[in-house]
Coordinates of C-alpha atoms in Angstrom, one line a residue:
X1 CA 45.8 45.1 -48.0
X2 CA 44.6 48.7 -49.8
X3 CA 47.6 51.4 -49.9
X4 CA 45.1 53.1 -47.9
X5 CA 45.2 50.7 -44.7
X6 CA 49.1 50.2 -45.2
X7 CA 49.4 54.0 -45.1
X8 CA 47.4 53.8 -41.9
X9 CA 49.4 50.8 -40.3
X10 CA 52.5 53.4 -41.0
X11 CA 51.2 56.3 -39.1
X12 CA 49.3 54.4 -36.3
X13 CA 51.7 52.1 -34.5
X14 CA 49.2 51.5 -31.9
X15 CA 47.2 49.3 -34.4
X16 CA 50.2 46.8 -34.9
X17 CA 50.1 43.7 -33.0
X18 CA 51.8 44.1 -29.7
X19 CA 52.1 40.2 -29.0
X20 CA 48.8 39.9 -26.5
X21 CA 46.0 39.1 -27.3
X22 CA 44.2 42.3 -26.1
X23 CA 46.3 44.5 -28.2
X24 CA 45.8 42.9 -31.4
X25 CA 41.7 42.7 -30.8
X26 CA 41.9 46.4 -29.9
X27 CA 44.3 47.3 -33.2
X28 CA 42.1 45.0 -35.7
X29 CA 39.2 46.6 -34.6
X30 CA 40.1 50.6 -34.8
X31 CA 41.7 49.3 -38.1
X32 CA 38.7 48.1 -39.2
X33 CA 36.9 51.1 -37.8
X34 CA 39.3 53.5 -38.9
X35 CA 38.7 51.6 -43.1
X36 CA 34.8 52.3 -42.5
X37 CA 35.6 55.7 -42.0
X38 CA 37.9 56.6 -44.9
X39 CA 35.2 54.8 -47.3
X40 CA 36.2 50.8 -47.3
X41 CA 33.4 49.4 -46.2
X42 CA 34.3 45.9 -47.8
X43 CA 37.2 45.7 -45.0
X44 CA 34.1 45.3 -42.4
X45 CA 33.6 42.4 -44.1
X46 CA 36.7 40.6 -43.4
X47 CA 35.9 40.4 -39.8
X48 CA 33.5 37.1 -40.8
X49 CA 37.1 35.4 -42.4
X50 CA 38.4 35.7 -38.9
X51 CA 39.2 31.7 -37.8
X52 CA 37.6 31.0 -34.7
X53 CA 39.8 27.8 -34.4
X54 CA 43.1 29.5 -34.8
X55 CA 45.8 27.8 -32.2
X56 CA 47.8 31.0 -32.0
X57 CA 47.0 33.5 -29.8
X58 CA 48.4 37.3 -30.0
X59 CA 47.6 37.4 -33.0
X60 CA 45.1 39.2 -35.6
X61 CA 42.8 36.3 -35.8
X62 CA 42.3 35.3 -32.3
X63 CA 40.1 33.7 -29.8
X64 CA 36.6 33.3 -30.8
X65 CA 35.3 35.6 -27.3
X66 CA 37.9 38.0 -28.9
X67 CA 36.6 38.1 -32.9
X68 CA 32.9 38.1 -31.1
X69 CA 34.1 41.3 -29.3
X70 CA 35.3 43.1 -32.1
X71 CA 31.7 42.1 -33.7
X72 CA 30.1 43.7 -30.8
X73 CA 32.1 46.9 -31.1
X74 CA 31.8 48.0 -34.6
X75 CA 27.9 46.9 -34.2
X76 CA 27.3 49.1 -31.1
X77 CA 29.2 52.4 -33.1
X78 CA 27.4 51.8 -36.4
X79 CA 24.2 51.7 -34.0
X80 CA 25.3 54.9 -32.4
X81 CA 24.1 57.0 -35.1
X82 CA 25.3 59.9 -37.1
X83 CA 25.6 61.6 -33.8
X84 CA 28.2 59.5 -32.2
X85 CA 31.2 60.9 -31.4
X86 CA 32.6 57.4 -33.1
X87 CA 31.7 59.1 -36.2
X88 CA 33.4 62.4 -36.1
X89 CA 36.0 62.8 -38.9
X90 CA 39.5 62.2 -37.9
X91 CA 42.0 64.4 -37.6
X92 CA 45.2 64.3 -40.7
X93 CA 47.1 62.6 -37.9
X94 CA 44.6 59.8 -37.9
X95 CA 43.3 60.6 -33.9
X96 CA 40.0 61.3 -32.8
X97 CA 39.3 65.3 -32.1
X98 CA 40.4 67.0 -28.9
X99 CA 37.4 67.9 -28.0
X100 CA 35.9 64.7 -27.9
X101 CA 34.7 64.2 -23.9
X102 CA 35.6 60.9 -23.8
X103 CA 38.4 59.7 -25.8
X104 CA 38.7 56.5 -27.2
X105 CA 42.7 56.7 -26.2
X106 CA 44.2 57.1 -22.8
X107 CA 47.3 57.9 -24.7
X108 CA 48.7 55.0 -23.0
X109 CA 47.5 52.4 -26.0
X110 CA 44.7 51.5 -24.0
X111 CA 41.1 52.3 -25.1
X112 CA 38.4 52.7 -22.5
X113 CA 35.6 51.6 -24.6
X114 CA 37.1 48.9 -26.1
X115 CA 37.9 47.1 -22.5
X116 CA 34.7 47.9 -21.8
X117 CA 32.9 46.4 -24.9
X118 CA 35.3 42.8 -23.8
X119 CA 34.8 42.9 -20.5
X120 CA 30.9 42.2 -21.4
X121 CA 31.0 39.8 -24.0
X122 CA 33.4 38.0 -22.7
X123 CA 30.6 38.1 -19.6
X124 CA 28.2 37.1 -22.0
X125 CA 29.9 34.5 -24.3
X126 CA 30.7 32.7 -20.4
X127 CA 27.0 32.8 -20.3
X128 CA 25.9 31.5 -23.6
X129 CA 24.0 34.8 -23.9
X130 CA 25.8 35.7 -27.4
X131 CA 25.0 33.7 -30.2
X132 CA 25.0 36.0 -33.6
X133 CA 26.3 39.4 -33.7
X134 CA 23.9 41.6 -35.9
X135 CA 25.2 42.7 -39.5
X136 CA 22.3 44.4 -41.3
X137 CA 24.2 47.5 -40.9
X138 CA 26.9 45.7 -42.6
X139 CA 27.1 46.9 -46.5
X140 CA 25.9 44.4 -48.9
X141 CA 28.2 42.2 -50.6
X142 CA 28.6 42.4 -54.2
X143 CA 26.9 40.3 -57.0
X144 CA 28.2 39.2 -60.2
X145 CA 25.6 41.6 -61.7
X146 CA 27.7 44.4 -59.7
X147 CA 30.7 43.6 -61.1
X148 CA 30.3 42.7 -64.7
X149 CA 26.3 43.1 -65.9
X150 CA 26.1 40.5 -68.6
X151 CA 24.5 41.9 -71.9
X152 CA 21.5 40.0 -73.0
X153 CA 20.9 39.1 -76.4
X154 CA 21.1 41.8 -78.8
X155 CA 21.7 44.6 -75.8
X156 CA 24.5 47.3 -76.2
X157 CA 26.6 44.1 -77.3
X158 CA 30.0 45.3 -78.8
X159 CA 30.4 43.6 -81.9
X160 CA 33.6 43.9 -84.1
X161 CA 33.7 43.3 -87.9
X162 CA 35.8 43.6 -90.7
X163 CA 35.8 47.1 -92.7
X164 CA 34.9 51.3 -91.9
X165 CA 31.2 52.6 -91.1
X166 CA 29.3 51.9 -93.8
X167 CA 30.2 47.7 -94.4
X168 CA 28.2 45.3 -95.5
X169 CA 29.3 43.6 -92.2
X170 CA 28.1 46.5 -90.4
X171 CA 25.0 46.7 -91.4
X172 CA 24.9 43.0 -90.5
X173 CA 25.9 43.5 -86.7
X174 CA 22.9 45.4 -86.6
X175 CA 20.6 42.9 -88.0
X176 CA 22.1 40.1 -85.5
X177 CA 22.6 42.2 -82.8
X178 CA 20.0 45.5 -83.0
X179 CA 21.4 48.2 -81.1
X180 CA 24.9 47.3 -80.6
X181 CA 28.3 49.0 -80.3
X182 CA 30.1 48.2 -83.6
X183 CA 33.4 48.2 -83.6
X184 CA 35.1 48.3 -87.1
X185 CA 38.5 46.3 -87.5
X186 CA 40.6 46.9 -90.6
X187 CA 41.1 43.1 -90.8
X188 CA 39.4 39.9 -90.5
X189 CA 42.1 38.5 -87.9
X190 CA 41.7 41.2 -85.9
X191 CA 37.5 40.6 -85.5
X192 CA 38.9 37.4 -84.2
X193 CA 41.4 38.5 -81.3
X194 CA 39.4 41.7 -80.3
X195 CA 36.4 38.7 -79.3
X196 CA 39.4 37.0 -77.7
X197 CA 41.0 39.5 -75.6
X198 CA 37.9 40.6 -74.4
X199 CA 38.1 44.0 -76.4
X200 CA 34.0 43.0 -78.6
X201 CA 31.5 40.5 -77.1
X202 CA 30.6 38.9 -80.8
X203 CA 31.9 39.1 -84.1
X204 CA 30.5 39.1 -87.0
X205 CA 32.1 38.1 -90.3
X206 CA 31.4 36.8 -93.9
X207 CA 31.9 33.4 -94.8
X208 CA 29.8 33.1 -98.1
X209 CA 28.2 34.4 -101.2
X210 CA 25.5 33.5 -103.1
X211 CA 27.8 34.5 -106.4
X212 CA 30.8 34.6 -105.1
X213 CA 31.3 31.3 -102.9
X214 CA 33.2 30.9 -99.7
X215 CA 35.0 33.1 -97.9
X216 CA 38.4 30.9 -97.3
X217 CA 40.1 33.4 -95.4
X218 CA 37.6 32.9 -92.3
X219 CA 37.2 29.6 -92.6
X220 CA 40.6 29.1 -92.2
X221 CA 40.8 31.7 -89.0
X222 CA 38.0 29.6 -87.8
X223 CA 40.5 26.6 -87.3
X224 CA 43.4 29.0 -85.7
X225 CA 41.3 30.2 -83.3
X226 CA 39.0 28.9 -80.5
X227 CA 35.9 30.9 -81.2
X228 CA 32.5 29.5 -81.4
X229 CA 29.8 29.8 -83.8
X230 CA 26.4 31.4 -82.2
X231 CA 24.2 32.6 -84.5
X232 CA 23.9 33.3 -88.9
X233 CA 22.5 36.1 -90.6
X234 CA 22.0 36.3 -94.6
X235 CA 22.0 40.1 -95.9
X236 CA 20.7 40.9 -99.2
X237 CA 23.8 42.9 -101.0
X238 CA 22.6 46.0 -102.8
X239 CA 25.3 47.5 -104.7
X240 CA 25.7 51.2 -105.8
X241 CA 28.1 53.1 -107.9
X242 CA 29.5 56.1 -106.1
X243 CA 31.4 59.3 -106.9
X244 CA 32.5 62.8 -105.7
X245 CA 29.1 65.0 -106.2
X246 CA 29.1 66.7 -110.4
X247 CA 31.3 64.2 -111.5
X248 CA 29.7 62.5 -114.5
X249 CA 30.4 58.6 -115.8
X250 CA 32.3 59.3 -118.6
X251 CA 34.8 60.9 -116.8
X252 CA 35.6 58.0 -115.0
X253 CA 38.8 56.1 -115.8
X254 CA 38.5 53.7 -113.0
X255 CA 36.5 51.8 -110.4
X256 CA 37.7 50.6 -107.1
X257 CA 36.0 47.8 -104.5
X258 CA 36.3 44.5 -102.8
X259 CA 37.1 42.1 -105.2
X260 CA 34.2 40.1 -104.7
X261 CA 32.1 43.3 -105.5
X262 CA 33.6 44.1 -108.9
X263 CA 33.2 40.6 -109.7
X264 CA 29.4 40.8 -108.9
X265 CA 29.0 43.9 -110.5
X266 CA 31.2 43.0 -114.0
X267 CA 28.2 42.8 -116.5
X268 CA 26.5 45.8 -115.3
X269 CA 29.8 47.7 -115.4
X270 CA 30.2 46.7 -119.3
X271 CA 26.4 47.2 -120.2
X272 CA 26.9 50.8 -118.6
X273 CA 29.9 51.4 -121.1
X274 CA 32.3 52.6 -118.7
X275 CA 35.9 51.6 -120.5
X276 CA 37.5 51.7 -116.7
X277 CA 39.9 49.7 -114.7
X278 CA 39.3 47.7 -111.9
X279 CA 41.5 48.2 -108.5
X280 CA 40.9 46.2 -105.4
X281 CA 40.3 47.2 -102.2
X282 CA 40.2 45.7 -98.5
X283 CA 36.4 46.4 -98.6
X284 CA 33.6 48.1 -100.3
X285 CA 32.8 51.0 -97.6
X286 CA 36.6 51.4 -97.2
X287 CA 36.4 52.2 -101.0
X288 CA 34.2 55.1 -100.9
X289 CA 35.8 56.6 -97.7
X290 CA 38.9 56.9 -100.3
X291 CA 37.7 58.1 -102.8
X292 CA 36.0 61.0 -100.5
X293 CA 38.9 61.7 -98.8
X294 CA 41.4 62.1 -102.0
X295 CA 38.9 63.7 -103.8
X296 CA 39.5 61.3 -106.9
X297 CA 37.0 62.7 -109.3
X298 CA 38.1 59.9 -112.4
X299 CA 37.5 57.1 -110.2
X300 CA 34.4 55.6 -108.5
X301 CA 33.5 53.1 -105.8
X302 CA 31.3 50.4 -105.6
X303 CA 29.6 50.5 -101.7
X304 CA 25.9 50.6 -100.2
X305 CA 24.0 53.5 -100.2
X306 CA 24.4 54.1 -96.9
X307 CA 28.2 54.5 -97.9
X308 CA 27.8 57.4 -100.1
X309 CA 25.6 59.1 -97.1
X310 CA 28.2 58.8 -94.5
X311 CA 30.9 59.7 -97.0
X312 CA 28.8 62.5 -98.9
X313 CA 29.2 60.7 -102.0
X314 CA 26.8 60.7 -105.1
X315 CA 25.2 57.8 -106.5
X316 CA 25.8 57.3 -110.0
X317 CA 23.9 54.0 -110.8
X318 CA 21.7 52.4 -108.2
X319 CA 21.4 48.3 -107.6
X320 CA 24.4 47.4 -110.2
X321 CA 24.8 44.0 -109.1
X322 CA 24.8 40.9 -112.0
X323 CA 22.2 39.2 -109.8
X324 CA 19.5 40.5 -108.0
X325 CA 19.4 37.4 -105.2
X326 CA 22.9 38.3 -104.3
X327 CA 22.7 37.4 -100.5
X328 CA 26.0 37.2 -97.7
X329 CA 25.5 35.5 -95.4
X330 CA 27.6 36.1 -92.0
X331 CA 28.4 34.0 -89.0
X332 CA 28.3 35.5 -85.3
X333 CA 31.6 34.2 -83.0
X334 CA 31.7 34.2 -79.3
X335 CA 34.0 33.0 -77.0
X336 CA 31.4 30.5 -75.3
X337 CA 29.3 28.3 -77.4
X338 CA 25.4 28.7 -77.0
X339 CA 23.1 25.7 -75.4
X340 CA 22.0 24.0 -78.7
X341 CA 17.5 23.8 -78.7
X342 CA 15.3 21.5 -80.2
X343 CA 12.4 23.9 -80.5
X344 CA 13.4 25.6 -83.5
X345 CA 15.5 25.0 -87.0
X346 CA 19.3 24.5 -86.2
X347 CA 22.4 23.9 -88.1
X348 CA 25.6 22.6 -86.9
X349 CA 29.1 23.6 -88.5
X350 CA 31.5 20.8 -88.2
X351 CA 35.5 20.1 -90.2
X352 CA 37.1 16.8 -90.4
X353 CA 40.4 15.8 -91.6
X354 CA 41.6 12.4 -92.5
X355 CA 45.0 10.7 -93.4
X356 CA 44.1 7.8 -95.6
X357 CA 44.2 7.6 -99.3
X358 CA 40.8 7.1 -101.5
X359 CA 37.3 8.6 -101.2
X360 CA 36.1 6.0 -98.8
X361 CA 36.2 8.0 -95.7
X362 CA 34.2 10.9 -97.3
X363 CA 31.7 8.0 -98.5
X364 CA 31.4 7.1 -94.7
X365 CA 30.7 10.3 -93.7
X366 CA 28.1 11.2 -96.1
X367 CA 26.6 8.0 -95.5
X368 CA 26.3 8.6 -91.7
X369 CA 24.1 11.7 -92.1
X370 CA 22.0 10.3 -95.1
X371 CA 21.4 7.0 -93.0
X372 CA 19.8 9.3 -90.7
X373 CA 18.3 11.9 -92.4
X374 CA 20.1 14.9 -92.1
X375 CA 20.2 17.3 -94.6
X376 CA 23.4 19.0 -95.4
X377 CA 23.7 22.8 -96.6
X378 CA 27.4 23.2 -97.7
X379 CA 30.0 20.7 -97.7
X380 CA 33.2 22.1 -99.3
X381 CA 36.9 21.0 -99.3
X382 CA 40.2 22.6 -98.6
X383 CA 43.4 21.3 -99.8
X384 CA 46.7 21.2 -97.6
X385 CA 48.8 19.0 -99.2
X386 CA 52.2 21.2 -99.2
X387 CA 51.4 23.3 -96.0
X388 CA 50.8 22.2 -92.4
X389 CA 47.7 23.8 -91.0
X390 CA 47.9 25.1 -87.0
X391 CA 45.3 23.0 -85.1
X392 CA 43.8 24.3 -82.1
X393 CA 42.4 22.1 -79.5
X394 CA 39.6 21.5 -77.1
X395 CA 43.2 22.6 -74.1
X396 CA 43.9 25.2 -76.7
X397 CA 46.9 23.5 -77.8
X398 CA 48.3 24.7 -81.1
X399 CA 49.8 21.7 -83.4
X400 CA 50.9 22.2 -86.8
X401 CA 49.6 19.1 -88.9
X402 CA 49.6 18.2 -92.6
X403 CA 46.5 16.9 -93.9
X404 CA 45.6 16.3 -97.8
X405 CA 42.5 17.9 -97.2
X406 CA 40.1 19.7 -94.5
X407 CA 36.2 19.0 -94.8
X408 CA 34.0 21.7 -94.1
X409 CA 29.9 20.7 -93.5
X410 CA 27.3 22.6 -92.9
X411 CA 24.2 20.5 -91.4
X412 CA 20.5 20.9 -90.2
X413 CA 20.3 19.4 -87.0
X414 CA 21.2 20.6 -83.2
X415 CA 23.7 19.0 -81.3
X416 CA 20.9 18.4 -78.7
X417 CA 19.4 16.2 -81.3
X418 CA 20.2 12.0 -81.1
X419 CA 20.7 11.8 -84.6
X420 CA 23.5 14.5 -84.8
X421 CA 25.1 13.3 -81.5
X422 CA 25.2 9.6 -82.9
X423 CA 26.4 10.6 -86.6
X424 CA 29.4 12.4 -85.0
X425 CA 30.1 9.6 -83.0
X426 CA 30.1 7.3 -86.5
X427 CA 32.3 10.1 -88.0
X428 CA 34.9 10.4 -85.3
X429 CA 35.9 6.7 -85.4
X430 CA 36.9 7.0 -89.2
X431 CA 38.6 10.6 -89.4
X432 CA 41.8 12.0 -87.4
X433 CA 40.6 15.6 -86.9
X434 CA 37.1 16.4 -86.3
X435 CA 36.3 19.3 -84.5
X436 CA 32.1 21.2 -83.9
X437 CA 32.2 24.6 -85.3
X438 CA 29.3 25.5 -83.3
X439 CA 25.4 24.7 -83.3
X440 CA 23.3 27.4 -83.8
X441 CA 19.8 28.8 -84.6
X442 CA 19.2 29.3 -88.7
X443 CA 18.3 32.8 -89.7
X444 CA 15.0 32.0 -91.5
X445 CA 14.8 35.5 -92.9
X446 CA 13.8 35.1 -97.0
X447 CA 16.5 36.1 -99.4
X448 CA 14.3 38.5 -101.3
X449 CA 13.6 40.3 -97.6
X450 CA 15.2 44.0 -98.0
X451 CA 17.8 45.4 -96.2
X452 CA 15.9 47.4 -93.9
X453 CA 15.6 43.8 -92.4
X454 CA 18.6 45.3 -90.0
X455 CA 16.3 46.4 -87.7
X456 CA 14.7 43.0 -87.0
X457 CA 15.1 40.1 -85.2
X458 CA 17.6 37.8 -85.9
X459 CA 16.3 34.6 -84.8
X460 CA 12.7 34.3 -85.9
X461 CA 9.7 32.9 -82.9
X462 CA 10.5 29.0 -82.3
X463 CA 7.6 27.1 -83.5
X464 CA 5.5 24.7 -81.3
X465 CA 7.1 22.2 -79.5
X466 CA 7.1 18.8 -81.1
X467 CA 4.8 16.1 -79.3
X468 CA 7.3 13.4 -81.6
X469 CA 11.0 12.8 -79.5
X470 CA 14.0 12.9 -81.9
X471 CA 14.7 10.1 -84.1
X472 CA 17.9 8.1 -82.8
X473 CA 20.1 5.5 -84.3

């Protein structure tokens, strides 16, 4: 019950149950009147929860001729009109107006109407004249769409990632997701539990580079959390060197970034004879919002362009990277895993763990997917020898396990496809920890595609159906 009807209950002790069953028919129903008025409409409902069965009279959910009278006499005032004295606005007591002719109270905790309206149901229920009791005045219920609308792909999603404006990550959210809320997180952990607690819809985080290799730290958040792999997007990396505006690169002394930046940038850095120092950084945006803010004129960040807009920096040497083809790719997470498709190119992220000693069980594996043609894209390991690892399960269990290693494979096939269902099926049998990182579309965007690519699709158009079923074992 709303503080609202409790607060009327208080005040209006002729709308408590009395002990007959005429009372409590005529107190529900200037209840539920009384609710209508004061703007709870969703009380009127209730009225349909009434048990017609209920073996105990006197009280609020009574006979069936009673509940059909109190349907009768909210449908005859909400067919009264906006002239009806029924809907006069009460008085701060809670009573009708004095001047109201004919009073719904005889001040004796009858009600006139109300007698009325039973006397002739009850007249016509006896007759079998009263069947259904009219409720398209009644308000209409509410639909999941009322109370949470559901973001389509791509549609005002909030999407956390790791870093400030200006990321690499964030300019990835809005190639996966165009026109999304992004919500920065100053670490990866916390992309993870703002999905989780309901704070972002998606996130999207690195989890390799072309020159720089895997990302370990989200793969291992991967297995502490129960996330689910939904989508991939590769993003060129275009890196810039940025300083305050008139400083010059001979007065610099030092040069700040993600490690993984100054490590892609190293030759340039020496073929530009700049005698600086290197400092890490969480991130690469992060580093030009510090040097901004400090106003550090020896010292310079590597960051995007679009870094040294939002934090008025100047850009002293443009495209620096070792490597031209230096591409990121990122994974998008969601709390519900997407309904893998046959239609177009898929991959499925899968890691296994297993307990015996030798390479035989790896063999096995391998074998499984070559036996049926599946090509694999990354297979990498990671080593746990002197540190349990927490486990989550399918119950969302953690375990803390040791393992001597944990198999990570990345393979092109959907988990709607036979031949990926029946290789995991071989796998499981031989390993003592295998769990499906998700299955999701492959970004087929080219690597030498620029970044402007933000603004694009994702997921490119699916091809023709195949005439040919899947291939099964």
């Amino acid at each position: 019950m709303s503080p609202m009807a409790a607060a009327m209950l208080s005040s209006h002790p002729n709308l408590m149950p009395n002990g007959t069953a005429a009372a409590a028919t005529a107190g529900s129903a200037r209840l539920l009147l009384l609710l209508r008025r004061h703007g709870h409409p969703q009380a009127v409902r209730s009225i349909h929860r009434l048990d017609p069965s209920d073996p105990f009279p006197g009280t609020l959910g009574t006979r069936r001729v009673d509940w059909k009278a109190s349907c009768a006499f909210l449908s005859s005032k909400a067919a009264a009109g906006p002239d009806s004295s029924s809907d006069k606005p009460l008085s701060p007591s809670g009573d009708p107006p004095a001047a109201d002719p004919e009073p719904d109270d005889d001040g004796k905790g009858g009600n006139h109407r109300l007698s009325a309206a039973i006397n002739g149901v009850r007249t016509a229920a006896a007759a079998g004249a009263l069947d259904l009791v009219p409720i398209s005045n009644l308000p209409r219920p509410l639909t999941i769409a009322d109370l949470s609308p559901a973001p389509m792909h791509g549609s005002r999603l909030r999407v956390a990632y790791q870093g400030v404006p200006g990321a690499y990550s964030e300019a990835a959210a809005g190639k996966a997701y165009p026109n999304c809320e992004a919500i920065p997180c100053d670490q990866f952990e916390v992309a993870f539990q703002a999905v989780e607690l309901w704070i972002a819809d998606r996130a999207v985080l690195p989890v390799e580079n072309s020159l720089g290799g895997s990302i370990h730290r989200n793969y291992d958040l991967l297995l502490r959390h129960r996330l689910h792999i939904v989508g991939e997007v590769q993003m060129p990396v275009h890196h810039c060197l940025l300083a305050l505006p008139g400083v010059r690169k001979e007065y610099l002394t030092r040069v700040m970034s993600h490690p993984q930046a100054l490590a892609q940038c190293e030759l340039t850095l020496t073929r530009l004879g700049l005698n600086v120092t290197r400092e890490a950084f969480d991130d690469t945006a992060g580093a030009a919002e510090h040097v901004a803010n400090n106003g550090l004129r020896d010292t310079a960040a590597i960051a995007s362009a679009r870094a040294a807009e939002l934090y008025g920096l100047q850009v002293l040497a443009d495209g620096i990277q070792d490597d031209s083809s230096n591409v990121t790719r990122f994974v998008m997470l969601a709390r519900e895993p997407i309904i893998p498709r046959t239609d177009r190119p898929f991959k499925t992220s899968i890691v296994f763990a297993h307990d015996r000693e030798g390479t035989s069980v790896l063999f096995k594996v391998l074998s499984a997917f070559a036996f049926r043609d599946i090509s694999l894209t990354k297979i990498e390991s990671r080593p746990h020898r002197h540190r349990p690892i927490r486990l989550v399960d399918d119950a969302n269990v953690g375990t803390a396990k040791h393992f001597e290693y944990m198999f990570y494979v990345d393979f092109e096939a959907s988990m709607a496809d036979t031949r990926a269902q029946n290789a995991l099926a071989e796998i499981q049998e031989f390993t003592s920890f295998l769990r499906v990182l998700g299955s999701y579309p492959m970004d087929m965007t080219p690597w030498g595609a620029p970044s402007s690519s933000a603004s694009s699709s994702t997921n490119p158009p699916p091809p023709p159906p195949s005439s040919s079923a899947p291939p099964s074992s």
